[in-house]
mmCIF file of C-alpha atoms in Angstrom:
data_model
loop_
_atom_site.group_PDB
_atom_site.id
_atom_site.type_symbol
_atom_site.label_atom_id
_atom_site.label_comp_id
_atom_site.label_asym_id
_atom_site.label_seq_id
_atom_site.Cartn_x
_atom_site.Cartn_y
_atom_site.Cartn_z
ATOM 1 C CA MET A 6 0.000 0.000 0.000
ATOM 2 C CA ASN A 7 1.135 3.541 -0.624
ATOM 3 C CA ASN A 8 1.912 5.932 2.196
ATOM 4 C CA ILE A 9 -0.955 7.629 3.996
ATOM 5 C CA ILE A 10 -0.303 11.166 5.203
ATOM 6 C CA CYS A 11 -2.874 12.893 7.398
ATOM 7 C CA ARG A 12 -3.114 16.624 8.043
ATOM 8 C CA THR A 13 -5.578 18.743 9.994
ATOM 9 C CA VAL A 14 -6.495 21.876 8.053
ATOM 10 C CA ASN A 15 -9.302 24.419 7.868
ATOM 11 C CA LEU A 16 -11.843 23.179 5.350
ATOM 12 C CA PRO A 17 -15.285 24.574 4.534
ATOM 13 C CA PRO A 18 -17.769 23.813 7.341
ATOM 14 C CA ARG A 19 -19.681 21.206 5.309
ATOM 15 C CA VAL A 20 -16.527 19.217 4.424
ATOM 16 C CA ASN A 21 -15.370 16.793 7.100
ATOM 17 C CA ALA A 22 -12.408 15.378 5.202
ATOM 18 C CA VAL A 23 -11.013 14.768 1.747
ATOM 19 C CA THR A 24 -8.355 12.433 0.374
ATOM 20 C CA VAL A 25 -6.093 13.322 -2.536
ATOM 21 C CA ILE A 26 -3.541 11.100 -4.262
ATOM 22 C CA ASP A 27 -0.325 13.018 -4.971
ATOM 23 C CA GLU A 28 2.142 12.608 -7.835
ATOM 24 C CA SER A 29 4.065 9.977 -5.810
ATOM 25 C CA GLY A 30 0.935 7.870 -5.385
ATOM 26 C CA ASP A 31 0.642 8.648 -1.682
ATOM 27 C CA PHE A 32 -2.758 9.252 -0.096
ATOM 28 C CA ASN A 33 -3.073 12.654 1.569
ATOM 29 C CA ILE A 34 -5.980 12.844 3.997
ATOM 30 C CA TYR A 35 -7.049 16.358 4.979
ATOM 31 C CA ILE A 36 -9.267 16.484 8.086
ATOM 32 C CA ASN A 37 -11.293 19.577 8.941
ATOM 33 C CA ALA A 38 -9.766 21.291 11.992
ATOM 34 C CA ARG A 39 -13.201 22.687 12.902
ATOM 35 C CA LEU A 40 -14.383 19.194 13.936
ATOM 36 C CA SER A 41 -14.272 17.818 17.471
ATOM 37 C CA GLU A 42 -11.682 15.133 18.221
ATOM 38 C CA ASP A 43 -14.333 12.395 17.933
ATOM 39 C CA GLU A 44 -15.562 13.784 14.608
ATOM 40 C CA ARG A 45 -11.975 13.994 13.284
ATOM 41 C CA GLN A 46 -11.357 10.360 14.200
ATOM 42 C CA ARG A 47 -14.614 9.301 12.543
ATOM 43 C CA ALA A 48 -13.742 11.299 9.401
ATOM 44 C CA PHE A 49 -10.267 9.708 9.322
ATOM 45 C CA ARG A 50 -11.732 6.186 9.534
ATOM 46 C CA HIS A 51 -14.186 7.062 6.764
ATOM 47 C CA GLU A 52 -11.358 8.201 4.479
ATOM 48 C CA LEU A 53 -9.386 5.035 5.289
ATOM 49 C CA ARG A 54 -12.378 2.959 4.172
ATOM 50 C CA HIS A 55 -12.332 4.789 0.821
ATOM 51 C CA ILE A 56 -8.654 3.878 0.459
ATOM 52 C CA LYS A 57 -9.166 0.244 1.479
ATOM 53 C CA MET A 58 -12.139 -0.092 -0.873
ATOM 54 C CA ARG A 59 -9.986 1.305 -3.696
ATOM 55 C CA HIS A 60 -12.613 3.908 -4.582
ATOM 56 C CA PHE A 61 -9.919 6.092 -6.135
ATOM 57 C CA TYR A 62 -9.361 3.502 -8.868
ATOM 58 C CA LYS A 63 -12.977 2.738 -9.783
ATOM 59 C CA ILE A 64 -13.530 4.802 -12.901
ATOM 60 C CA GLY A 65 -17.140 5.688 -13.532
ATOM 61 C CA LYS A 66 -18.365 4.581 -10.096
ATOM 62 C CA ASN A 67 -21.000 6.894 -8.647
ATOM 63 C CA VAL A 68 -19.646 9.154 -5.886
ATOM 64 C CA ASN A 69 -22.822 8.765 -3.818
ATOM 65 C CA GLU A 70 -22.461 4.994 -4.005
ATOM 66 C CA CYS A 71 -18.827 5.218 -2.827
ATOM 67 C CA GLU A 72 -19.867 7.455 0.079
ATOM 68 C CA LYS A 73 -22.598 5.014 1.070
ATOM 69 C CA GLU A 74 -20.139 2.090 0.986
ATOM 70 C CA ALA A 75 -17.582 3.939 3.126
ATOM 71 C CA LYS A 76 -20.152 5.010 5.720
ATOM 72 C CA THR A 77 -20.565 2.487 8.515
ATOM 73 C CA GLU A 78 -21.247 4.700 11.528
#
């Protein structure tokens, strides 16, 4: 698996977290600093599920479907 780098940054209020693959193939998870510690941990686990489910490599897959699959809590 590629490296996973996590950062806490200010994101828009409606965005809990986002994952971006960089030019090296590493996964960069950005967690919204406005969230509580529990919410940040939940958002991190959600982003990890996207990575484990390989959603970033499923061309043409519906984003809403990917979000539903990654949501377990």
